[in-house]
Structure formats: C-alpha cells, structure tokens
Short mmCIF file of C-alpha atoms in Angstrom, two decimals:
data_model
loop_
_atom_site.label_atom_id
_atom_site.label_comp_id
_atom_site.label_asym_id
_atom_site.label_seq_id
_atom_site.Cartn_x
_atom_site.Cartn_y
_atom_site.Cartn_z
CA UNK Z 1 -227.45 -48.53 -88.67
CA UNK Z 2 -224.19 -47.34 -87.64
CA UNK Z 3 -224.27 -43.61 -88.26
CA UNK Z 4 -222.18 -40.67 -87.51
CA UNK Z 5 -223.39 -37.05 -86.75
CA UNK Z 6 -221.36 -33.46 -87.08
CA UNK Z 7 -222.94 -30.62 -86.41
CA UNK Z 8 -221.32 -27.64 -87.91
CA UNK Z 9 -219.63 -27.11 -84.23
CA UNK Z 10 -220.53 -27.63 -80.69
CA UNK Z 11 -221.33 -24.12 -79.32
CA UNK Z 12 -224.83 -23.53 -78.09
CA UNK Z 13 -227.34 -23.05 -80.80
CA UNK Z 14 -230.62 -23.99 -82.56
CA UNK Z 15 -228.96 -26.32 -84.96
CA UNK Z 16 -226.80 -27.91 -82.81
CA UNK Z 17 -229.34 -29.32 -80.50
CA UNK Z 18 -231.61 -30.24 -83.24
CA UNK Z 19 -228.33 -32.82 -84.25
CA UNK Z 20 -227.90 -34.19 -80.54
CA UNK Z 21 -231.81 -34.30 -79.93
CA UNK Z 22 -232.61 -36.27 -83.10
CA UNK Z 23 -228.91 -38.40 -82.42
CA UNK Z 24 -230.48 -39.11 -79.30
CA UNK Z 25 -233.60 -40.41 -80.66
CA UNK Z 26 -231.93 -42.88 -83.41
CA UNK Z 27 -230.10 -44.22 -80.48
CA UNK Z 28 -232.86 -44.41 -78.60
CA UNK Z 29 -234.24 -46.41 -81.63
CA UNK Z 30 -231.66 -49.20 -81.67
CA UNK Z 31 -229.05 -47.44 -83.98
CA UNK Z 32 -225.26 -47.15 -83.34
CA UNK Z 33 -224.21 -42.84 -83.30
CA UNK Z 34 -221.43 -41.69 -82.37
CA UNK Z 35 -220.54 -37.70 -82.69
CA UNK Z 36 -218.34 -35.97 -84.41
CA UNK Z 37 -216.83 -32.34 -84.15
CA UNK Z 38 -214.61 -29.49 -82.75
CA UNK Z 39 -214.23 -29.10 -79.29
CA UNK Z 40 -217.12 -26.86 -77.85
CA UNK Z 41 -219.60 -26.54 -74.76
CA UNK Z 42 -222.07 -28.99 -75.96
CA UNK Z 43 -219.15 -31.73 -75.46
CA UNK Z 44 -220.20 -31.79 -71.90
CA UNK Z 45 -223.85 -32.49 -73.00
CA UNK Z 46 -222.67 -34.89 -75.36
CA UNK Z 47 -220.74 -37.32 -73.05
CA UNK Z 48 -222.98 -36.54 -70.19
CA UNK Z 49 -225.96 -38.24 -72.85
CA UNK Z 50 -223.30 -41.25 -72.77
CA UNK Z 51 -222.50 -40.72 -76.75
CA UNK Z 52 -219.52 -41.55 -77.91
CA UNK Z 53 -217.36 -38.09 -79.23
CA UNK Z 54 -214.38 -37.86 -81.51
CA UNK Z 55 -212.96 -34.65 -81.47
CA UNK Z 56 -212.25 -33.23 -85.28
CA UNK Z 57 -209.02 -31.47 -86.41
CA UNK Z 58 -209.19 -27.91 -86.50
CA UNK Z 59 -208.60 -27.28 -90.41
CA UNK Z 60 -208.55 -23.31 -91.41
CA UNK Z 61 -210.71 -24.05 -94.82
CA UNK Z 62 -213.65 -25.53 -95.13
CA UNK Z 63 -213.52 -29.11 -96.79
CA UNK Z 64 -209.89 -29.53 -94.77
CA UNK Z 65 -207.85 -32.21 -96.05
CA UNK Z 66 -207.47 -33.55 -91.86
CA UNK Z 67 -211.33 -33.64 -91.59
CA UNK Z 68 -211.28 -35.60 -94.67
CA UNK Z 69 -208.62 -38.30 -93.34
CA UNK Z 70 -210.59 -38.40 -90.02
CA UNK Z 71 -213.93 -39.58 -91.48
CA UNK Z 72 -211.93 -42.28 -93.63
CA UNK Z 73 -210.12 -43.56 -90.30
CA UNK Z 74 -213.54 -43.44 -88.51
CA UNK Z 75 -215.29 -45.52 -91.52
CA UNK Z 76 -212.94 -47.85 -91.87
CA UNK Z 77 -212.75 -48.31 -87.86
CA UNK Z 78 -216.10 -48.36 -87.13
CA UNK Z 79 -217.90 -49.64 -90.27
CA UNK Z 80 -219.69 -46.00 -90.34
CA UNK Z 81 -222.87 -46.48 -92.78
CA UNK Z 82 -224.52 -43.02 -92.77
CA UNK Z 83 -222.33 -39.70 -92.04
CA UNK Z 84 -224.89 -36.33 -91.26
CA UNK Z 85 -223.61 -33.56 -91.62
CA UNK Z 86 -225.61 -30.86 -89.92
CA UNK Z 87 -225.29 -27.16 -92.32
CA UNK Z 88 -223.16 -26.98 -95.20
CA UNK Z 89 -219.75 -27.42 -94.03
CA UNK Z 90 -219.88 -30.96 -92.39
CA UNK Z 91 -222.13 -31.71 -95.50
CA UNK Z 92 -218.95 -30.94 -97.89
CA UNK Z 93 -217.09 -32.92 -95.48
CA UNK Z 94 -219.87 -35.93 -95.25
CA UNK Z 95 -220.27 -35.95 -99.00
CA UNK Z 96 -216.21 -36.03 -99.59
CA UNK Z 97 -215.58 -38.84 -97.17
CA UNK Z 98 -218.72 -40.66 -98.58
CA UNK Z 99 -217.16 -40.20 -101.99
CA UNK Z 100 -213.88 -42.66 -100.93
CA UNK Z 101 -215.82 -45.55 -99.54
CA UNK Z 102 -218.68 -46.99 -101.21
CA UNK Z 103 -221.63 -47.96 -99.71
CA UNK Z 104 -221.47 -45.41 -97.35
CA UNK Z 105 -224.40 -42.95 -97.56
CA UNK Z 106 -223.86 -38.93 -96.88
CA UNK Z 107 -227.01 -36.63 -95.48
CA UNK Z 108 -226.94 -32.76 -94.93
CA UNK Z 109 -229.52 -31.10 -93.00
CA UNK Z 110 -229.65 -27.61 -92.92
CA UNK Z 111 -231.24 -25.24 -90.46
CA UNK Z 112 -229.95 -21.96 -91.80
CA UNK Z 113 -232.65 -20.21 -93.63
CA UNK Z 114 -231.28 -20.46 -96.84
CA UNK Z 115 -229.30 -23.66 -99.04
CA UNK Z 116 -226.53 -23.39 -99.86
CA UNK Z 117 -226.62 -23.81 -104.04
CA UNK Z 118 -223.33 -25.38 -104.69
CA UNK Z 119 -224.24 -28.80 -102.68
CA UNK Z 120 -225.48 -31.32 -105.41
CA UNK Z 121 -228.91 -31.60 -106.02
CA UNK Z 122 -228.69 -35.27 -105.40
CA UNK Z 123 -226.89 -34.86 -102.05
CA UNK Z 124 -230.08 -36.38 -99.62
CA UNK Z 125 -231.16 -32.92 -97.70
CA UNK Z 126 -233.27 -32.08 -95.16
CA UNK Z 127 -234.58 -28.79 -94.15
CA UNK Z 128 -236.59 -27.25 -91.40
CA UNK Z 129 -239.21 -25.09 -92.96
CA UNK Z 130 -242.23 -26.35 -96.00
CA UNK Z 131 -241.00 -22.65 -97.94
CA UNK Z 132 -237.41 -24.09 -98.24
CA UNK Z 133 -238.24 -27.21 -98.80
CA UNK Z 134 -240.56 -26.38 -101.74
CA UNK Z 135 -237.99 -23.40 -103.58
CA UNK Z 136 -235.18 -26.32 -103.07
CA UNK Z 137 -237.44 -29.17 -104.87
CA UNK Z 138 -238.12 -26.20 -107.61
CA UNK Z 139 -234.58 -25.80 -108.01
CA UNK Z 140 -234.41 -29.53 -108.89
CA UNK Z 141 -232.78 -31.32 -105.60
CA UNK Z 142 -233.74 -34.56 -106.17
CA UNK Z 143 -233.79 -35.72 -102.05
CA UNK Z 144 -235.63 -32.98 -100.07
CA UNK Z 145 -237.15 -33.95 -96.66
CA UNK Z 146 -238.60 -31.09 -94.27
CA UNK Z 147 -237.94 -32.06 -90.52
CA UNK Z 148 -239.19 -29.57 -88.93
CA UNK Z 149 -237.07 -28.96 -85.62
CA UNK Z 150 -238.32 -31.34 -82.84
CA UNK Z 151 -239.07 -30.88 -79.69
CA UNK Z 152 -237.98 -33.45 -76.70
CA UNK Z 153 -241.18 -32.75 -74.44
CA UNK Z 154 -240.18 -35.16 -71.66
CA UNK Z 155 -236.88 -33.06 -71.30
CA UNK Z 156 -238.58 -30.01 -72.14
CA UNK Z 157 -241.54 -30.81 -69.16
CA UNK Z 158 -241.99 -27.83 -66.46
CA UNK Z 159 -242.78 -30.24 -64.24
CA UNK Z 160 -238.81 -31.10 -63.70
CA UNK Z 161 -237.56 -27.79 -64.34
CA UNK Z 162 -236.68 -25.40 -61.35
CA UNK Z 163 -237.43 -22.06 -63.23
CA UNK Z 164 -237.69 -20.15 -59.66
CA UNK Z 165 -234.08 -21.15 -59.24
CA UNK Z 166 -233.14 -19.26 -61.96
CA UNK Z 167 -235.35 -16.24 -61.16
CA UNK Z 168 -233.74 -16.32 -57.58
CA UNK Z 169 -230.41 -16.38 -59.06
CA UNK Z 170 -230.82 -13.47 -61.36
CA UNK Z 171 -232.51 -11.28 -58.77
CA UNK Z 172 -236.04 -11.31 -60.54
CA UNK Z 173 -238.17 -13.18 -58.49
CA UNK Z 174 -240.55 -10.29 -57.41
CA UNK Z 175 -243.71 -10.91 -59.54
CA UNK Z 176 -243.26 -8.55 -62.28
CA UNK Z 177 -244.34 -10.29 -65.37
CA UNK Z 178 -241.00 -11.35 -67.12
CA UNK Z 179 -239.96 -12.32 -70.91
CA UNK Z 180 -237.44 -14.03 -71.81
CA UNK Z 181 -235.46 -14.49 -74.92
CA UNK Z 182 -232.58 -17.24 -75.58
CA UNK Z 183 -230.11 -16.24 -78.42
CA UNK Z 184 -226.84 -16.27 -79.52
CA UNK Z 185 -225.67 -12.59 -79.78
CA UNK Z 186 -225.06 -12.66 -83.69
CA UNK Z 187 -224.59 -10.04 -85.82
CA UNK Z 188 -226.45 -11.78 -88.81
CA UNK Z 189 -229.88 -12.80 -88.13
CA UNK Z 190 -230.57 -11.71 -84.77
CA UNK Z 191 -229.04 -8.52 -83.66
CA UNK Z 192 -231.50 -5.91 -84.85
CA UNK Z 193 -234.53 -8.19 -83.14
CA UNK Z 194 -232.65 -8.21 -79.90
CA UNK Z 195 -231.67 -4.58 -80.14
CA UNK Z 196 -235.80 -3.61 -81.33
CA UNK Z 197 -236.64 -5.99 -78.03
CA UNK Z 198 -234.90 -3.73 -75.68
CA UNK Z 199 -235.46 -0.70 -76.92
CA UNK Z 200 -239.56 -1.87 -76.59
CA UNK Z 201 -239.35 -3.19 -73.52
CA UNK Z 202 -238.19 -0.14 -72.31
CA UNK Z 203 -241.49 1.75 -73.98
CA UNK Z 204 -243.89 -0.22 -71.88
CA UNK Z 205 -245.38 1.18 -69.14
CA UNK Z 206 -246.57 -1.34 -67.01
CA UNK Z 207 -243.70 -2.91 -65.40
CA UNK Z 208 -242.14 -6.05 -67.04
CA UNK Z 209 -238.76 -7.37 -67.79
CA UNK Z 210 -236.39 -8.52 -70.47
CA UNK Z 211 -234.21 -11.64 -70.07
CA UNK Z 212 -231.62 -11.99 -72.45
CA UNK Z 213 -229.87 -15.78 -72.10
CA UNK Z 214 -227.45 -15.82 -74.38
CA UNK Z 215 -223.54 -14.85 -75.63
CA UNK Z 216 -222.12 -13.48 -78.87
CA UNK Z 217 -219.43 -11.17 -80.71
CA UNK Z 218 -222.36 -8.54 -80.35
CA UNK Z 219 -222.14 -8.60 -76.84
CA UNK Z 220 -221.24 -5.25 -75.88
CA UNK Z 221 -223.60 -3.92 -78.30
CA UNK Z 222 -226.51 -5.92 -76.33
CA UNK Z 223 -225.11 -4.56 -73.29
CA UNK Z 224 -224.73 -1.35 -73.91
CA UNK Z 225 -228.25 -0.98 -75.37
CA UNK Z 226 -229.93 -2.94 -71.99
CA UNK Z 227 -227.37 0.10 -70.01
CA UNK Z 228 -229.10 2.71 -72.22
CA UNK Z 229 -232.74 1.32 -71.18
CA UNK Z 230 -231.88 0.22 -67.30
CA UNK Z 231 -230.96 4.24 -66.73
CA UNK Z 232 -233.67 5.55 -68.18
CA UNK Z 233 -236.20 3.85 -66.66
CA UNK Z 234 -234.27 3.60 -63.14
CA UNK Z 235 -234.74 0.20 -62.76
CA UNK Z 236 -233.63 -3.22 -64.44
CA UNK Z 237 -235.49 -3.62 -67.07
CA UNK Z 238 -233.18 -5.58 -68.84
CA UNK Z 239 -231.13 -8.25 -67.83
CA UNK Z 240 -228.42 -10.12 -69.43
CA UNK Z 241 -228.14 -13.70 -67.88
CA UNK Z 242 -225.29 -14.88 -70.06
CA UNK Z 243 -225.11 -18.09 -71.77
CA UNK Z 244 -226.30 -21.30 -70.22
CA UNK Z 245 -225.37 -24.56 -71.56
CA UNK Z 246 -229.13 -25.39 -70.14
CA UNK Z 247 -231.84 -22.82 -70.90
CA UNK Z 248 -234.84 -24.59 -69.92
CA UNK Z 249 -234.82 -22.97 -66.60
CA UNK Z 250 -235.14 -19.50 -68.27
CA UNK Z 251 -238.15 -20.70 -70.02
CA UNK Z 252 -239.78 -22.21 -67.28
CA UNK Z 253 -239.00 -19.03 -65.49
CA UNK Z 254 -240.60 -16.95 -68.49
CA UNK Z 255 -244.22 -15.20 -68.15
CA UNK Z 256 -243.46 -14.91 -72.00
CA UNK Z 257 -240.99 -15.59 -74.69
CA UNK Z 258 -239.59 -14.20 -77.33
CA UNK Z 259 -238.08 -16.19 -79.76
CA UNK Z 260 -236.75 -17.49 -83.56
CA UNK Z 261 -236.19 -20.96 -84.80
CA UNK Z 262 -235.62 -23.84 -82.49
CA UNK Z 263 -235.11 -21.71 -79.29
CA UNK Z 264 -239.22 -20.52 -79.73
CA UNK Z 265 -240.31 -24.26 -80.38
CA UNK Z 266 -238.58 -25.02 -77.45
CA UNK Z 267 -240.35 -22.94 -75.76
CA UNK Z 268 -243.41 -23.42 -76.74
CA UNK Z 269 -243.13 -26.78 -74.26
CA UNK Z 270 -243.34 -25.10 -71.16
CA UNK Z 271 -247.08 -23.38 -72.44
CA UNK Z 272 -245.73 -19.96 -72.49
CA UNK Z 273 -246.70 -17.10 -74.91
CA UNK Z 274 -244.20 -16.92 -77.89
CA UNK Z 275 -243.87 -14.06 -80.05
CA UNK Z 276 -241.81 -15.16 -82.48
CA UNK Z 277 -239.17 -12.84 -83.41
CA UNK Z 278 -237.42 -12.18 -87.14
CA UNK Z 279 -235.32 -9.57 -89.54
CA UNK Z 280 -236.16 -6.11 -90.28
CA UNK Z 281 -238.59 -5.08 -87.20
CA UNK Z 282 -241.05 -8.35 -87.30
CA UNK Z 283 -242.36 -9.01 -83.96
CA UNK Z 284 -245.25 -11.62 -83.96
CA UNK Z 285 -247.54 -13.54 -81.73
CA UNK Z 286 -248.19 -17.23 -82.35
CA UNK Z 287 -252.20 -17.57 -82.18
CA UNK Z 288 -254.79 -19.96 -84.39
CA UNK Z 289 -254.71 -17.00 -86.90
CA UNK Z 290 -250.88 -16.67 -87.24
CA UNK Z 291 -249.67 -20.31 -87.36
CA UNK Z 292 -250.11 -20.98 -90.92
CA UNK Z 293 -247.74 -18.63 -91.31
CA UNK Z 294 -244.99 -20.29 -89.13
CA UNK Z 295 -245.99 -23.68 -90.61
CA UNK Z 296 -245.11 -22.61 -94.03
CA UNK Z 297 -242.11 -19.98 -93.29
CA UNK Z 298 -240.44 -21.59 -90.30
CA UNK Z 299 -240.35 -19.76 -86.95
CA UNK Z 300 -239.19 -16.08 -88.39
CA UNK Z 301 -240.27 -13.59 -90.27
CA UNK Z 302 -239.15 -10.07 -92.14
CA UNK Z 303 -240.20 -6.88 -92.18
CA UNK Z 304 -242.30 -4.60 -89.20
CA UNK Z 305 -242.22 -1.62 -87.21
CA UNK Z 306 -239.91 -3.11 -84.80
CA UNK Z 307 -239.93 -1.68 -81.06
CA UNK Z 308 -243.59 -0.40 -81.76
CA UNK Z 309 -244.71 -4.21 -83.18
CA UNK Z 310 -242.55 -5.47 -80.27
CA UNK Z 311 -244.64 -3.68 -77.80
CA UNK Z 312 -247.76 -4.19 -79.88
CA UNK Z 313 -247.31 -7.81 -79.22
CA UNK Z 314 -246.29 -7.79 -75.86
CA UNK Z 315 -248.21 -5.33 -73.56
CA UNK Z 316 -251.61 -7.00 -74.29
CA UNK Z 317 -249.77 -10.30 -72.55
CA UNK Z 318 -248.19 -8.13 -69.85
CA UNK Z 319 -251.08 -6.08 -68.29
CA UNK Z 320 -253.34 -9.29 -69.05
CA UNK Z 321 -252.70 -12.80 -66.82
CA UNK Z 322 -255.67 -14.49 -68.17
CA UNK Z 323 -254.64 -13.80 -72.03
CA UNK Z 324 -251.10 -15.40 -71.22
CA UNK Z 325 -252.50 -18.70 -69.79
CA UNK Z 326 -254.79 -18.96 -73.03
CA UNK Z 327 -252.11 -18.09 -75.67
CA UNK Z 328 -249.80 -20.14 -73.57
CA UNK Z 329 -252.48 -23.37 -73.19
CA UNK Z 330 -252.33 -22.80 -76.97
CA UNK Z 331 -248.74 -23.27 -77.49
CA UNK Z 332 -248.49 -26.30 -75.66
CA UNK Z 333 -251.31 -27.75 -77.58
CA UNK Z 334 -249.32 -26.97 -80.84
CA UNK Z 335 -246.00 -28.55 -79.71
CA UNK Z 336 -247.75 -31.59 -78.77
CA UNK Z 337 -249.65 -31.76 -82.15
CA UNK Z 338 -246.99 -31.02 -84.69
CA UNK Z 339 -243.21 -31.12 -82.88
CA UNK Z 340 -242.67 -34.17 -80.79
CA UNK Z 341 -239.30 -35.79 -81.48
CA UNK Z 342 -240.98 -39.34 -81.80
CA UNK Z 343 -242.66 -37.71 -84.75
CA UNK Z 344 -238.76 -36.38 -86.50
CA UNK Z 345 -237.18 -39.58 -85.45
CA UNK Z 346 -239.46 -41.84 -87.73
CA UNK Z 347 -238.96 -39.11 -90.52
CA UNK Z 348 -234.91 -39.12 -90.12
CA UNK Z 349 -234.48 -42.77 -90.03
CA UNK Z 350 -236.40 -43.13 -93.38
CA UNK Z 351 -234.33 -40.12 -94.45
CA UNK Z 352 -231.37 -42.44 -93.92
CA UNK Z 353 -232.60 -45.72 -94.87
CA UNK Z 354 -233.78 -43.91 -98.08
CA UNK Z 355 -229.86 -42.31 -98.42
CA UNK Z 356 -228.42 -46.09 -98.18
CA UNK Z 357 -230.80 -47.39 -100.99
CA UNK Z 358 -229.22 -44.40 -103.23
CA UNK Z 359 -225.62 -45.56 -102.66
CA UNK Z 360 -226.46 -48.82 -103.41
CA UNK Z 361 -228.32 -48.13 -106.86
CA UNK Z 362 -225.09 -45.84 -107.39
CA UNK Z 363 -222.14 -44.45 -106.15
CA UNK Z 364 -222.11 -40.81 -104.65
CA UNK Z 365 -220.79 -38.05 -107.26
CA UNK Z 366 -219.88 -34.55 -106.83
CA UNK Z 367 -220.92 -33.05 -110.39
CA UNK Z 368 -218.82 -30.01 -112.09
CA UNK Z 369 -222.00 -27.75 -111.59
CA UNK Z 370 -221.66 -28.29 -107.94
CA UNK Z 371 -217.70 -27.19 -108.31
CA UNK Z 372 -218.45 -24.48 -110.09
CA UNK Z 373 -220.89 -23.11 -107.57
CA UNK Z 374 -218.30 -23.82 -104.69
CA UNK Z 375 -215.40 -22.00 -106.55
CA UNK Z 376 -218.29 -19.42 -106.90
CA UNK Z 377 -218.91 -18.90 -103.50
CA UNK Z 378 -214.95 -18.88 -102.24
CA UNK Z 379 -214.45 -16.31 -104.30
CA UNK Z 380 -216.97 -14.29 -103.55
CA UNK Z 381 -216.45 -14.73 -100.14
CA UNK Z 382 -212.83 -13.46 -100.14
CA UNK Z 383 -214.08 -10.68 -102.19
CA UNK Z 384 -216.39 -9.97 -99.51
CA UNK Z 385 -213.36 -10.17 -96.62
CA UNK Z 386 -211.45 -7.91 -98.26
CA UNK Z 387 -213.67 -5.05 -98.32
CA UNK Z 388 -214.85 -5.69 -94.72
CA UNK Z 389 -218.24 -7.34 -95.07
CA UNK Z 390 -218.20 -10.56 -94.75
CA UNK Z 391 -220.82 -12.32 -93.05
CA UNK Z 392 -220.11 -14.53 -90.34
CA UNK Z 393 -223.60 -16.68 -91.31
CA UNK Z 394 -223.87 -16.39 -95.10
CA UNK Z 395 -226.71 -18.26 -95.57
CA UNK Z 396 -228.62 -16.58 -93.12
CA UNK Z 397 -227.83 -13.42 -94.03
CA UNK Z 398 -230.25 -14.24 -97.52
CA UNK Z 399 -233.10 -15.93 -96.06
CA UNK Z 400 -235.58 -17.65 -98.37
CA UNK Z 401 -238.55 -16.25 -96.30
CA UNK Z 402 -237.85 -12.69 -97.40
CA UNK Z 403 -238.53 -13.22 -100.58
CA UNK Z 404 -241.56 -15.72 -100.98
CA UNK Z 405 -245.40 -14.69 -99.46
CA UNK Z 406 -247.30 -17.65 -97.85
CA UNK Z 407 -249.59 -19.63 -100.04
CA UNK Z 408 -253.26 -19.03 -99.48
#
C-alpha cells in the first residue's frame, strides 16, 4: 500500500510518536509511507528514520483550503491509497482530500481522550483506550478499532541506552533514588498532575528527586513551583531538564516514573516503576491489582488527593530498593505481553486494508449531521475565545474516563 501519515503536528508528544512508530512498522512491513505535516522537531527524527517528509502549508483554520490542494497534488503524484490522519484535524483534512479522488481510503486515529462527535460515524477510527472505543461503537461509529499505543521495545531496550549520561549531565548522579516524568507542559490535561508531583515530592522525607523532561506554555508555572520546593527543602529536589527530542535516556536514568498515556508505556520498557499519573489529584501505581483498570481506561485517571496520593504512591518505592525491582520486573513483563509494536502493526494494516474495501463498496461521504456538528463546534469555540477560555486541547479537556466506572 502506498499510504500517507499526518500527525496533527510534529512537536514532541504521545501522539505524535505513536504516528512515526506505527509508520515505521508498515514500512518495515513492505508498504510505501511517506509523512506529512508542519514543520516541527520531530522532522529531524523523521528524515533521520529515512522517511520521506512533505512539509504542509501553514493554513490559520482548520480544514485549510492549501492543506486540501496539497493532499490532491500528493495523490495524484504519488498514487497515495490510504491518507491517516492522526487526531481530528488531519482527519478533516484526510477525509476532504479522500472525498475528491475515489478509491482513495481516509483513517483517523485519535489519541486524545475524547472523539471528537462531528467526524462521521463511518469515517474508519481508531482509538487508544477499550472505554473509548466501546462509548464510540455505542454512539453508532460504524469502523472502531482500539490500538492501543505501541511500544518499539528494541528501541526502547536499556541495554543501548546511556541513562548515566544523562544523570551526569543534569548533575544527579549521586545515588539518591530519582523519578522521572516526561511531559509536555500543557495547561489542559497535565498541569495540575505536574504541579501535585512537585509539591509531593517536596513532602517526602527520605531524599529523592523529581525530573521533569519536558517544555510547554506552562513553563514558568512548572518552574516557579520546582523554585518554591528547591528553597524549602535547601536542596534540588526538583529539576527541570527541558525538552529532549530523545527521552529514553531519562527513563533509563529513572529509579521510577511517573507518567500518562504513551510517555508511561514507554516507560514501562526499561522495567521501571510507573505510577501513572491523571486529572484532578489521581496518582496511581501500576501493580496485578490496578491494571484492569489501565486496560479498560487507558493510562490516566481522575479524581484523588493529589500531593498526599502522589506521595502515597511513591515513598513505599523510594525508601524500598527491593519493591522497585519487583514492581519494575512487573512492568516489563506487561509491555512485553500486551504493547509490542509487532502486535499494533498487524492491527493497523488490517485497519487499512479494511478502509480500502469500504471505498471500493462506496465512495466516502461527509453527511449533513457531521456538518452540523462541525458548525457546532466552531461556534462554540469562538464563543469560548472571546470570553477567554478556550482550551488549547478541547478534546482533552472532556475526557471520556471521567465519566464512565470500569466494568467488573
């Protein structure tokens, strides 16, 4: 298949390298990808990987007219088969382009933790958690795989990652047990865990440290909290490391990790502790008793005491070395089990071949339900803007898991 993948840009983040990880496997399986996008960090990665990249207009509304003409050049060029679009706007844009040449088949996958409603219900879709995948089938999408976000283990192996380089570089090579926790420094979704973090971390007696690998509009909010903590304790007990276009190193450097989404599966390949991180205080440990949980909901959760769970969760590990090489031994085992990217490759390519035998039984269509929605949304949005509180993620900012319990 000749296919074409756009994630929803190329800064650093959970879905992004779920769309180059899983573009890297089709290649790997024979298939012809090439990427598509704005201009972004993860360009490096991309040509380094030997992938083909187009570069995609900069349009100031989302479906632009120029990102529209550039799929239908690229199409027509490259005898594209399959356009993914990777979170809702480079769906619109796959599902537009689709529209003008028949045959060609358009897929969305979306990692945010909620849908959003105005893409058709016949629009192929995969999501990343069982919960979403089950409300979105309810809701009558026709095309719903769950691909849960893979892991590359041979990149992901400690055994080629120098994590004492990066403890040497940041200064925190000394022995004192260390987490570590890779974000992007959002507002929406992951501000008041990072914010609970620090403020824990700075609770615990024992001595430890917080890593914070990552970069953000709430950037000085992080860093001012971390100042806060680092002078009353007299020591650094948080440290911000900045973004890095690679984090394994952090990870491998970790003693334990704190983490949502992608970024704590990721983690869990270097057999470190995870407690995985959510919205509104929830701090919590991945064990054989919590893992249903995380199977069903994704790798979040809502609601807690926040600093106090945080420490809760994390001074057992801290003051016990044995306890982290168990929880840890168990983390690896459950990567291996459940998130190799062998295992999301097969389901993908199905996902597409499945997509191509639905354009050829009929053409794609964009119904007036669908417009509705969209016209919906815009609206509300600019509503939204001018009062000041707009959300920068808008489908994270309603997640599905705060409003479902797990099944027993």
């Amino acid at each position: 298949m000749r296919i074409l993948v756009q994630p929803h840009d190329l800064a650093i983040g959970g879905s992004q390298l779920n769309a180059i990880d899983l573009a890297v496997a089709m290649r790997d399986r024979g298939h012809d990808v090439v990427l598509f996008g704005n201009d972004g960090v993860l360009v490096d990665t991309i040509r380094e990987l030997g992938f083909t990249y187009v570069e995609a207009p900069h349009v100031s509304h989302r479906p632009g007219r120029a990102v529209h003409d550039a799929l239908l050049r690229l199409i027509d060029e490259r005898g594209l088969q399959v356009l993914h679009g990777y979170e809702w706007p480079p769906a619109l844009d796959a599902l537009l382009a689709a529209r003008s040449r028949p045959g060609v088949a358009p897929v969305a996958t979306v990692m945010s933790m909620a849908v959003a409603p105005f893409l058709p219900y016949d629009l192929p879709l995969v999501v990343g958690t069982e919960q979403i995948g089950a409300v979105e089938r309810q809701r009558g999408r026709t095309a719903v795989t769950v691909i849960e976000p893979p892991v590359d283990l041979a990149a992901n192996d400690p055994a080629i990652v120098d994590g004492a380089a990066f403890a040497r570089e940041l200064g925190i090579d000394d022995g004192t047990p260390t987490v570590v926790v890779v974000s992007r420094l959002a507002q929406q979704l992951k501000l008041g865990g990072l914010l609970a973090a620090i403020e824990g971390i700075g609770r615990i007696p024992e001595p430890v440290r917080l890593v914070v690998v990552g970069d953000g509009v709430a950037r000085d909010t992080v860093a001012a909290a971390a100042d806060r903590v680092n002078a009353d304790r007299g020591e650094r007990r948080v440290v911000l490391a900045g973004e890095r276009r690679d984090p394994r190193p952090a990870y491998a450097a970790a003693d334990i990790v704190l983490g949502m989404g992608g970024s704590a599966l990721r983690a869990l390949a270097f057999g470190k502790p995870l407690v995985v991180q959510g919205e509104a205080g929830f701090f919590r440990l991945l064990t054989s008793d919590t893992i249903d949980e995380f199977l069903w909901r994704g790798w979040y959760g809502v609601g807690g005491a926040g600093a106090a769970d945080f420490v809760a969760q994390v001074r057992p590990l801290v003051a016990d070395p044995a306890l982290r090489a168990s929880v840890g031994a168990y983390s690896l085992r459950t990567v291996r089990e459940r998130f190799s990217l062998g295992r999301a490759a097969e389901l993908q390519e199905a996902v597409y071949e499945e997509a191509l035998d639905r354009v050829r039984e009929r053409p794609v269509r964009i119904d007036l339900r669908s417009v509705a929605r969209f016209a919906g949304h815009q609206l509300g949005r600019r509503v939204q803007r001018a009062r000041g509180r707009a959300s920068t993620d808008d489908f994270n900012a309603k997640p599905v898991a705060a409003s479902a319990e797990v099944p027993s």
